[in-house]
XYZ file of C-alpha atoms in Angstrom:
634
model
C 98.160 78.419 126.182
C 98.292 81.561 124.024
C 97.584 84.925 125.086
C 94.339 86.963 124.114
C 96.663 89.218 122.268
C 97.722 86.017 119.976
C 94.575 84.731 119.779
C 93.516 87.672 117.581
C 96.359 87.558 115.265
C 96.415 83.651 115.213
C 92.689 83.654 114.074
C 93.277 85.885 111.304
C 94.482 82.872 109.329
C 91.389 80.711 109.882
C 87.767 80.765 109.098
C 85.768 80.237 111.991
C 82.875 77.771 110.966
C 80.723 77.600 113.978
C 81.354 77.958 117.807
C 79.846 75.925 120.500
C 78.293 76.806 123.923
C 81.487 75.371 125.814
C 83.931 77.944 124.059
C 84.978 75.179 121.273
C 85.284 76.469 117.924
C 85.596 74.681 114.678
C 87.746 76.406 111.754
C 88.844 75.827 108.278
C 92.358 77.095 107.495
C 92.416 80.159 104.627
C 95.171 78.170 102.981
C 94.507 74.492 102.685
C 90.740 74.169 104.299
C 91.898 71.830 107.027
C 88.995 71.577 109.912
C 90.394 72.244 112.903
C 88.765 72.172 116.377
C 89.662 73.655 119.689
C 88.738 76.219 122.403
C 88.787 79.906 121.917
C 90.682 80.407 125.175
C 93.243 77.491 123.928
C 94.576 78.163 120.305
C 97.858 75.892 120.432
C 96.070 73.519 117.921
C 96.018 76.531 115.463
C 99.525 77.713 115.846
C 100.957 74.156 115.675
C 98.958 73.458 112.267
C 100.409 76.819 110.671
C 104.002 75.611 111.837
C 103.934 72.301 110.559
C 101.590 72.719 107.286
C 102.618 76.612 106.468
C 105.956 77.583 107.736
C 105.721 80.960 105.608
C 102.265 81.755 107.417
C 103.798 80.730 110.682
C 106.471 82.861 110.503
C 104.462 86.001 109.527
C 102.587 85.236 112.295
C 105.444 85.169 114.487
C 106.931 88.508 113.151
C 103.371 90.062 113.752
C 103.374 88.696 117.326
C 106.799 90.217 118.231
C 105.747 93.738 116.581
C 102.367 93.564 118.530
C 104.278 92.886 121.833
C 106.838 95.410 120.972
C 104.249 98.036 120.350
C 102.643 97.027 123.712
C 105.848 97.319 125.265
C 106.418 100.961 123.847
C 102.623 101.868 124.389
C 102.675 101.566 128.056
C 106.331 101.916 129.142
C 109.234 99.624 130.807
C 107.618 96.675 132.156
C 108.513 97.053 135.496
C 105.082 95.412 137.072
C 105.198 97.433 139.876
C 102.112 99.659 141.100
C 102.817 103.515 141.642
C 100.802 105.571 144.141
C 99.501 108.674 143.231
C 100.758 111.166 145.965
C 97.897 112.383 148.332
C 94.927 111.203 146.426
C 94.960 107.728 147.663
C 94.676 106.112 144.223
C 96.785 103.749 142.825
C 98.132 103.914 138.999
C 97.343 101.106 136.510
C 100.247 98.910 136.199
C 102.370 99.183 133.039
C 100.706 95.756 132.154
C 97.094 96.612 132.975
C 95.111 96.402 129.258
C 93.150 99.671 130.354
C 96.674 101.269 130.516
C 97.283 99.704 126.734
C 93.877 100.687 125.476
C 94.086 104.172 126.303
C 97.704 104.693 125.124
C 96.526 103.101 121.963
C 93.658 105.192 121.522
C 96.135 108.538 121.906
C 98.368 107.055 119.209
C 95.215 106.630 117.269
C 94.143 110.239 117.886
C 97.397 111.492 116.850
C 97.498 109.490 113.645
C 93.785 110.497 112.406
C 94.111 113.928 113.367
C 97.793 114.291 112.171
C 98.810 116.031 115.838
C 102.477 116.143 116.628
C 103.547 113.602 119.204
C 104.559 116.488 121.595
C 100.625 117.155 122.248
C 101.065 114.058 124.977
C 103.647 116.738 126.813
C 101.012 119.890 126.853
C 99.677 120.618 130.161
C 96.168 120.586 128.851
C 96.328 117.520 127.631
C 97.611 115.904 130.785
C 95.066 117.754 133.048
C 92.311 116.046 130.447
C 93.817 112.525 131.097
C 93.900 112.876 134.648
C 90.262 114.505 134.957
C 89.191 111.259 132.574
C 91.292 108.781 134.142
C 93.416 109.644 137.551
C 95.031 106.445 137.291
C 96.284 106.087 133.728
C 100.293 106.764 133.813
C 100.810 109.347 130.638
C 102.946 108.026 127.833
C 106.634 109.917 127.192
C 106.465 112.101 123.824
C 109.573 110.110 122.696
C 107.874 106.534 123.009
C 105.344 107.685 120.606
C 107.513 109.388 118.025
C 110.448 107.117 118.180
C 109.424 103.571 118.853
C 105.297 103.433 119.104
C 104.599 104.855 115.552
C 108.038 103.180 113.746
C 106.181 99.898 115.267
C 103.216 100.846 113.636
C 104.781 101.216 110.182
C 106.499 97.979 110.238
C 103.204 96.309 111.063
C 101.568 97.991 108.111
C 104.273 97.166 105.876
C 104.381 93.373 106.657
C 100.812 93.399 105.894
C 100.922 95.019 102.550
C 103.685 93.152 101.703
C 101.702 89.763 102.567
C 98.842 91.048 100.738
C 100.759 92.011 97.533
C 102.386 88.465 97.299
C 99.212 86.856 95.751
C 98.400 89.895 93.297
C 98.909 88.700 89.829
C 99.045 92.347 88.794
C 98.407 95.983 90.111
C 98.136 99.840 89.485
C 99.719 102.741 91.093
C 98.790 105.771 91.620
C 101.684 108.769 92.275
C 100.609 111.939 94.321
C 102.450 114.918 94.926
C 101.865 117.652 97.522
C 104.201 120.987 98.102
C 104.012 123.971 100.021
C 106.187 126.903 100.221
C 106.257 128.915 103.199
C 108.682 131.570 104.588
C 112.252 130.237 104.114
C 110.757 126.695 103.936
C 109.773 124.440 101.079
C 108.048 121.138 102.131
C 106.590 118.346 99.899
C 105.914 114.900 99.842
C 105.396 111.654 97.399
C 102.577 109.303 98.187
C 102.795 105.806 96.146
C 99.462 104.091 96.513
C 98.740 100.338 95.148
C 95.761 98.998 94.027
C 95.342 95.166 93.632
C 92.348 92.507 93.254
C 92.986 89.946 95.568
C 92.310 86.275 95.095
C 88.972 86.427 96.480
C 88.145 89.368 93.856
C 87.993 92.110 96.098
C 89.967 95.249 95.165
C 92.117 96.731 97.708
C 94.385 99.728 97.963
C 97.580 100.627 100.382
C 99.603 103.251 100.514
C 103.321 101.700 99.704
C 105.205 105.029 101.231
C 104.847 108.563 101.561
C 108.253 110.334 101.216
C 109.624 113.519 101.700
C 110.076 115.043 98.508
C 111.609 118.555 98.509
C 112.011 119.066 94.831
C 108.767 117.897 93.213
C 109.750 119.067 89.858
C 112.534 116.469 89.664
C 110.880 113.637 87.846
C 113.886 111.408 87.627
C 114.009 111.498 91.361
C 110.260 110.914 91.778
C 110.727 107.851 88.892
C 113.805 106.690 91.091
C 111.915 106.617 94.188
C 109.001 104.493 92.629
C 111.342 102.232 91.526
C 113.036 101.496 94.956
C 109.439 101.184 96.565
C 108.101 98.442 93.618
C 111.031 96.421 94.162
C 111.100 96.502 98.221
C 107.072 95.853 97.959
C 107.922 93.119 95.651
C 105.675 94.368 92.682
C 108.258 95.187 89.977
C 107.017 93.681 86.984
C 103.507 93.491 88.165
C 102.401 97.234 87.699
C 99.932 97.379 84.961
C 99.060 101.365 84.773
C 100.616 103.953 86.785
C 98.173 107.004 87.567
C 100.462 110.006 87.599
C 100.105 113.831 87.437
C 103.318 115.960 88.672
C 101.403 118.814 89.602
C 101.446 119.041 93.231
C 97.899 118.718 94.752
C 98.382 122.300 96.219
C 97.854 123.801 92.808
C 95.506 121.436 91.266
C 92.687 120.051 94.053
C 91.982 123.644 95.452
C 89.095 124.427 92.920
C 86.144 125.888 94.906
C 83.084 127.649 93.174
C 84.273 131.231 92.428
C 83.247 133.863 95.100
C 81.484 131.013 97.287
C 83.603 131.399 100.293
C 81.712 129.443 103.065
C 82.706 129.690 106.841
C 84.747 126.994 108.076
C 84.957 126.655 111.952
C 84.176 130.383 112.459
C 86.796 131.434 109.668
C 85.897 132.488 106.314
C 87.786 131.121 103.513
C 90.288 133.198 101.925
C 91.679 133.443 98.446
C 95.147 132.531 98.195
C 96.948 135.934 97.110
C 95.370 138.446 94.744
C 94.102 137.424 91.139
C 97.228 138.661 89.518
C 99.593 136.574 92.092
C 97.252 133.516 91.832
C 97.065 133.594 87.800
C 100.701 134.104 87.289
C 101.355 131.384 89.791
C 98.951 129.139 87.878
C 100.458 129.583 84.584
C 104.131 128.969 86.177
C 102.898 125.407 87.730
C 101.267 124.826 84.496
C 104.339 124.916 82.295
C 106.279 122.714 84.978
C 103.608 120.385 85.104
C 103.373 119.985 81.660
C 107.236 119.357 81.419
C 106.959 116.957 84.199
C 104.115 115.203 82.302
C 105.886 115.032 79.386
C 109.144 113.110 81.145
C 106.853 110.900 82.613
C 105.492 110.145 79.109
C 108.924 109.394 77.971
C 109.595 107.189 81.192
C 106.482 105.454 81.341
C 105.239 104.932 77.809
C 101.765 103.697 77.504
C 101.535 102.776 80.954
C 100.963 106.127 82.028
C 97.498 107.945 81.981
C 95.630 110.774 84.191
C 93.561 110.433 86.803
C 89.978 110.808 85.553
C 88.530 112.521 88.643
C 90.933 115.221 88.535
C 90.601 115.771 85.056
C 87.027 115.849 85.525
C 87.341 118.842 88.039
C 89.772 120.540 86.095
C 86.931 120.528 82.980
C 84.443 121.872 85.824
C 87.168 124.889 86.757
C 87.693 125.954 83.259
C 83.871 126.044 82.539
C 82.940 128.101 85.521
C 85.693 130.346 85.039
C 84.566 130.871 81.689
C 81.841 132.992 83.024
C 83.531 135.389 85.608
C 79.859 137.043 86.561
C 78.766 133.785 87.931
C 80.970 134.973 91.024
C 78.535 137.713 91.858
C 75.662 135.734 92.718
C 77.711 133.111 94.076
C 79.506 135.573 96.524
C 75.992 136.784 97.407
C 74.709 133.233 98.317
C 77.834 132.594 100.563
C 77.257 135.598 102.586
C 73.513 134.378 102.975
C 74.860 130.853 103.825
C 77.486 132.391 106.303
C 75.055 134.906 108.132
C 72.206 131.961 108.645
C 74.429 129.382 110.124
C 75.889 131.747 112.399
C 72.783 133.565 113.399
C 70.010 130.423 113.110
C 69.627 127.572 115.438
C 70.248 124.893 113.652
C 67.602 122.750 114.397
C 65.455 125.127 112.003
C 68.100 124.610 109.480
C 67.070 120.928 109.257
C 64.425 121.238 106.508
C 67.256 122.720 104.152
C 70.193 121.078 104.739
C 69.092 117.597 106.107
C 68.494 115.557 109.452
C 71.857 114.735 109.928
C 72.591 114.703 113.623
C 76.368 115.465 113.142
C 75.380 118.591 110.719
C 77.656 117.667 107.866
C 76.865 120.394 106.285
C 78.872 122.897 108.718
C 82.091 120.403 108.659
C 85.120 121.914 107.173
C 85.271 119.430 104.833
C 82.052 120.408 103.269
C 83.461 123.362 101.794
C 86.780 122.306 100.520
C 85.732 121.337 96.733
C 83.416 122.454 94.371
C 81.003 119.511 94.337
C 80.578 119.599 97.969
C 79.988 123.249 97.555
C 77.280 122.552 94.845
C 74.996 120.418 97.189
C 74.955 123.356 99.866
C 74.184 125.627 96.839
C 71.655 123.048 95.595
C 69.972 122.794 99.021
C 69.513 126.793 99.233
C 68.213 127.084 95.815
C 65.364 124.792 96.253
C 64.724 126.394 99.964
C 65.314 130.104 99.054
C 61.895 131.449 100.030
C 62.191 129.881 103.610
C 65.786 131.364 104.277
C 64.789 134.745 103.150
C 61.868 134.334 105.463
C 63.944 133.971 108.304
C 66.608 136.398 107.551
C 66.258 139.694 109.052
C 68.832 141.405 106.546
C 67.511 142.926 103.214
C 70.976 143.327 101.693
C 71.059 139.619 101.864
C 68.167 138.753 99.796
C 69.170 137.717 96.205
C 67.283 139.149 93.360
C 64.958 137.175 90.770
C 68.062 137.537 88.358
C 70.436 136.233 90.845
C 68.280 133.408 91.870
C 67.580 132.834 88.364
C 71.928 132.377 87.532
C 72.473 130.191 90.604
C 69.345 127.744 89.361
C 70.826 127.139 85.972
C 74.173 126.696 87.418
C 73.164 123.928 89.710
C 71.238 122.414 86.879
C 74.193 122.574 84.497
C 76.919 121.198 86.767
C 74.268 118.705 88.679
C 75.785 115.775 86.016
C 79.153 116.695 86.778
C 78.888 116.373 90.557
C 77.069 112.798 89.993
C 79.918 111.600 87.563
C 82.279 113.304 90.450
C 80.504 111.582 93.235
C 80.062 107.940 91.025
C 83.860 107.303 90.658
C 84.548 108.320 94.269
C 85.425 105.452 96.823
C 88.217 102.677 96.427
C 86.037 99.505 97.471
C 84.476 99.421 93.719
C 85.585 99.409 90.217
C 85.426 102.975 89.091
C 87.749 102.819 85.630
C 84.610 101.637 83.774
C 82.767 104.230 84.629
C 84.618 106.588 82.921
C 83.763 106.476 79.171
C 79.981 106.245 80.077
C 80.261 109.476 82.178
C 81.816 111.333 79.435
C 79.282 110.286 76.511
C 76.492 111.213 79.211
C 77.981 114.667 80.058
C 78.274 115.318 76.370
C 74.507 114.305 75.735
C 73.755 116.796 78.903
C 75.625 119.932 77.300
C 74.192 119.236 73.727
C 70.515 119.175 75.350
C 70.570 121.696 78.470
C 68.730 125.085 77.738
C 69.905 127.970 79.587
C 69.363 131.678 79.446
C 71.931 132.890 82.181
C 74.773 130.273 81.818
C 75.438 129.576 77.931
C 79.105 130.947 78.631
C 79.492 127.952 81.170
C 78.010 125.507 79.043
C 79.973 126.047 76.246
C 83.063 126.374 77.830
C 82.365 123.303 79.614
C 81.710 121.697 76.386
C 85.224 122.809 75.079
C 87.036 121.667 78.133
C 85.246 118.269 77.897
C 86.366 117.773 74.296
C 90.090 119.120 75.188
C 90.815 116.825 78.329
C 88.638 113.987 78.404
C 87.230 113.087 74.679
C 90.171 110.838 74.054
C 88.904 108.548 76.408
C 86.310 107.507 74.026
C 88.817 106.137 71.884
C 91.476 104.559 74.606
C 91.564 100.977 74.351
C 92.006 100.598 78.033
C 88.959 102.493 78.657
C 87.171 100.770 76.109
C 88.224 97.356 77.324
C 87.209 98.295 81.105
C 83.783 99.574 80.035
C 82.673 96.689 77.912
C 84.068 94.258 80.517
C 81.813 95.676 82.885
C 78.596 93.759 82.864
C 76.141 96.190 83.253
C 77.488 98.263 80.379
C 79.129 95.690 77.752
C 78.613 97.218 73.919
C 75.397 98.807 74.882
C 77.338 102.428 75.002
C 78.718 101.690 71.490
C 77.538 103.453 68.501
C 80.018 101.167 66.493
C 80.197 97.963 68.052
C 82.146 96.071 65.342
C 85.716 98.571 65.372
C 85.222 98.730 69.628
C 85.029 94.911 69.769
C 88.078 94.689 67.472
C 89.924 97.115 69.537
C 88.603 94.979 72.617
C 90.237 91.635 71.086
C 93.745 93.499 70.568
C 93.693 94.319 74.056
C 92.718 91.403 75.142
C 95.620 89.606 73.285
C 98.135 91.805 74.627
C 97.232 90.931 78.103
C 96.244 87.318 78.211
C 98.406 84.096 78.010
C 97.141 81.028 76.375
C 96.216 78.491 79.117
C 97.659 74.751 78.686
C 95.551 71.915 78.306
C 95.983 70.820 81.643
C 95.480 74.228 83.173
C 92.112 74.726 81.302
C 90.853 71.012 82.193
C 91.752 71.853 86.308
C 89.703 75.286 85.746
C 86.893 73.748 83.794
C 86.462 70.477 85.297
C 85.800 70.453 89.125
C 87.668 67.695 90.802
C 86.017 64.155 89.819
C 84.916 61.866 92.482
C 85.814 58.370 92.410
C 83.567 56.850 90.218
C 82.036 52.871 91.043
C 80.060 50.285 89.449
C 77.141 51.540 91.256
C 76.931 54.866 89.242
C 78.470 53.427 86.025
C 74.945 54.418 84.113
C 75.468 58.071 84.780
C 77.286 59.635 81.595
C 80.651 61.016 82.416
C 80.931 64.703 81.492
C 82.596 65.553 78.144
C 85.955 67.098 78.770
C 85.231 70.939 77.460
C 87.310 72.283 74.899
C 89.136 75.380 75.469
C 87.501 78.308 73.907
C 89.188 80.997 71.832
C 88.950 84.977 73.014
C 86.846 85.487 70.249
C 84.236 82.713 71.187
C 84.284 83.684 74.758
C 83.896 87.475 73.695
C 80.822 86.305 71.449
C 79.159 84.174 74.358
C 79.881 87.072 76.944
C 78.320 89.602 74.796
C 75.526 87.705 73.869
C 74.184 87.248 77.522
C 72.003 90.161 78.979
C 73.710 93.212 80.928
C 73.282 93.003 84.597
C 74.036 95.117 87.379
C 75.851 92.642 89.280
C 79.145 93.876 90.908
C 81.803 93.429 88.388
C 84.342 91.762 90.261
C 81.941 89.313 91.913
C 80.760 88.541 88.187
C 84.048 87.791 86.987
C 84.775 85.738 90.423
C 81.814 83.754 88.916
C 82.736 83.404 85.573
C 86.341 82.924 85.558
C 85.733 79.320 85.032
C 83.448 80.279 81.827
C 85.652 82.990 80.462
C 89.414 82.470 81.774
C 90.917 84.756 78.964
C 88.494 87.554 79.780
C 88.682 87.065 83.675
C 92.623 87.320 83.392
C 92.170 90.481 81.617
C 89.453 92.211 83.742
C 91.575 91.335 86.944
C 94.038 93.489 85.564
C 92.089 96.385 83.915
C 89.867 96.642 87.301
C 92.866 97.527 89.196
C 93.237 101.135 87.547
C 91.098 103.551 89.759
C 89.193 106.489 87.907
C 89.241 108.614 91.399
C 91.589 110.224 93.656
C 93.409 108.297 96.619
C 92.875 108.610 100.366
C 96.436 109.890 100.686
C 95.354 112.772 98.221
C 92.585 113.597 100.406
C 94.872 113.666 102.985
C 97.243 116.021 101.049
C 94.331 118.230 100.638
C 93.346 118.389 104.173
C 97.051 119.223 105.083
C 97.158 122.032 102.369
C 94.196 123.607 104.250
C 94.953 123.145 108.009
C 98.507 122.922 108.476
C 100.007 125.458 105.729
C 103.678 126.740 106.698
C 103.010 129.704 104.687
C 100.734 130.649 107.332
C 103.192 129.700 109.826
C 101.468 126.873 111.020
C 103.452 124.108 112.810
C 104.027 120.913 110.545
C 104.469 117.798 112.753
C 108.258 116.721 112.723
C 107.195 113.237 111.552
C 104.133 114.294 109.099
C 105.270 111.653 106.427
C 105.023 108.883 108.965
C 101.679 110.153 110.330
C 100.227 110.637 106.770
C 101.595 106.903 106.125
C 99.624 105.374 109.030
C 96.574 107.541 108.569
C 95.899 106.276 104.929
C 96.526 102.915 106.291
C 94.515 103.330 109.445
C 92.325 100.456 107.997
C 95.156 97.878 108.099
C 95.963 98.883 111.645
C 92.284 98.755 113.209
C 89.955 97.498 110.708
């Protein structure tokens, strides 16, 4: 009989069809579809099937089981099996094998990973007192178990899962993220390598393959060398379709906030990073270094390298807003009003302004890190300014009519940029196909918007958009991605014949012709044995293989649909086998930032060595596990 912990792992390889009242379950093997019956408490049938029919999967199951058992032992301490009495309290401690001991230890490990806490927290007196209050029977986990054994065991488990998932990927795209911070006599840097792929069931997946210490982020050759080594170890060499890379560290490229709109976070007001002169000089130096690094990347990676659309969009907003320095005055006054309100007014009175969320998201630190989150708060304030002024007892915080008009226009101008930024976020859906329509929509918006106070911002935004994003409109990758998105097709194009030719050339580069046998097996379902009884039924004629031109013509002739692009191409892969090959490659490219990039940004705000805040010694391991949290505990 298998243990409960083994059941969870073995059933991952089977799809449960039904479960009877007596505990008997029926399931299909995910690999071959074989129907197997067994009681949930006795899973030997499943293990036997894997061992006899799918040796590789069985070996993987055994490895995972060993890792889980090892992690459990590390988490709970040495398996002595004895019961320790609590002196003077008359209460017995948990046995090391007690599931409650294991659950609490795992919960502590989750907290350390999710909050990027140093493992030494488990040794703190206050933390142990809290554990004693919540569960006196729990035996505290030593720091060295977490740091040297438990976390590495979790890393091994993630690596096994990621490598197994990537085996079935036909192609993938990779994002390279950098973070660096220079403090007092310290220099810290990390490289994150994230892989994006579409699995056999046409679901998009992302996994952080590695987070490596990288003190010298300006060394492009070192970055590429690390990338090659990671690609080789994870079996994706030769599968990489595009590399999304920008070698300017996220410390310098992702900290943009609306100028002057410094909101309170956890009782501390945002501080500008140094003087304006120092900031400008630092940005100029970083810009030169970044330009040189990206040029070196282009030389090494060629056409396979692209910039992140979401970052380019944020840069456009930054250049546009900074093109009108006087806007910082009303923004600064609006920030003072916001900070005073949330410090003095009861949250329940502000529900009608900032929403009814019980978690008060508008007060969270993450709500003030980026410009689009700040813009949401600013729009809510502008829409309810009369109400806010009524509940404020300080006249010096009340905005003038001109200042209100400036903020109202700023919100109107930036709202489509916010919409575009929000639209491409997330790693659960296709985002690359949204980039080109977003650029066209933003161009149209800036050409039509009427302003009286923010004309300088509109002009600066238009110039930034043309400089940074106009190339997307003619880039074969974006043309292909947008056209293969069934909600767009060529409805956006002003020259459909030319864009159709671009698509045909791009499809020709990334498809392999199907053999007659392969095409027949895809186009024709497995025929059942024909008998004399059904001889009157006409046989379905063999379908002739279509050319790319024929597939594209048929595809474009169909009406656009709002169906999810991945599910559409999963359903249409038989009708359009060549186009679906390209869709499965192109849609792996993300237009958004990655989870590790967001973690880097959080580290930049909360764990800054230049502010003498202690970085965990194993920060790279914690970042790796936090980015892959769903793999461990989905």
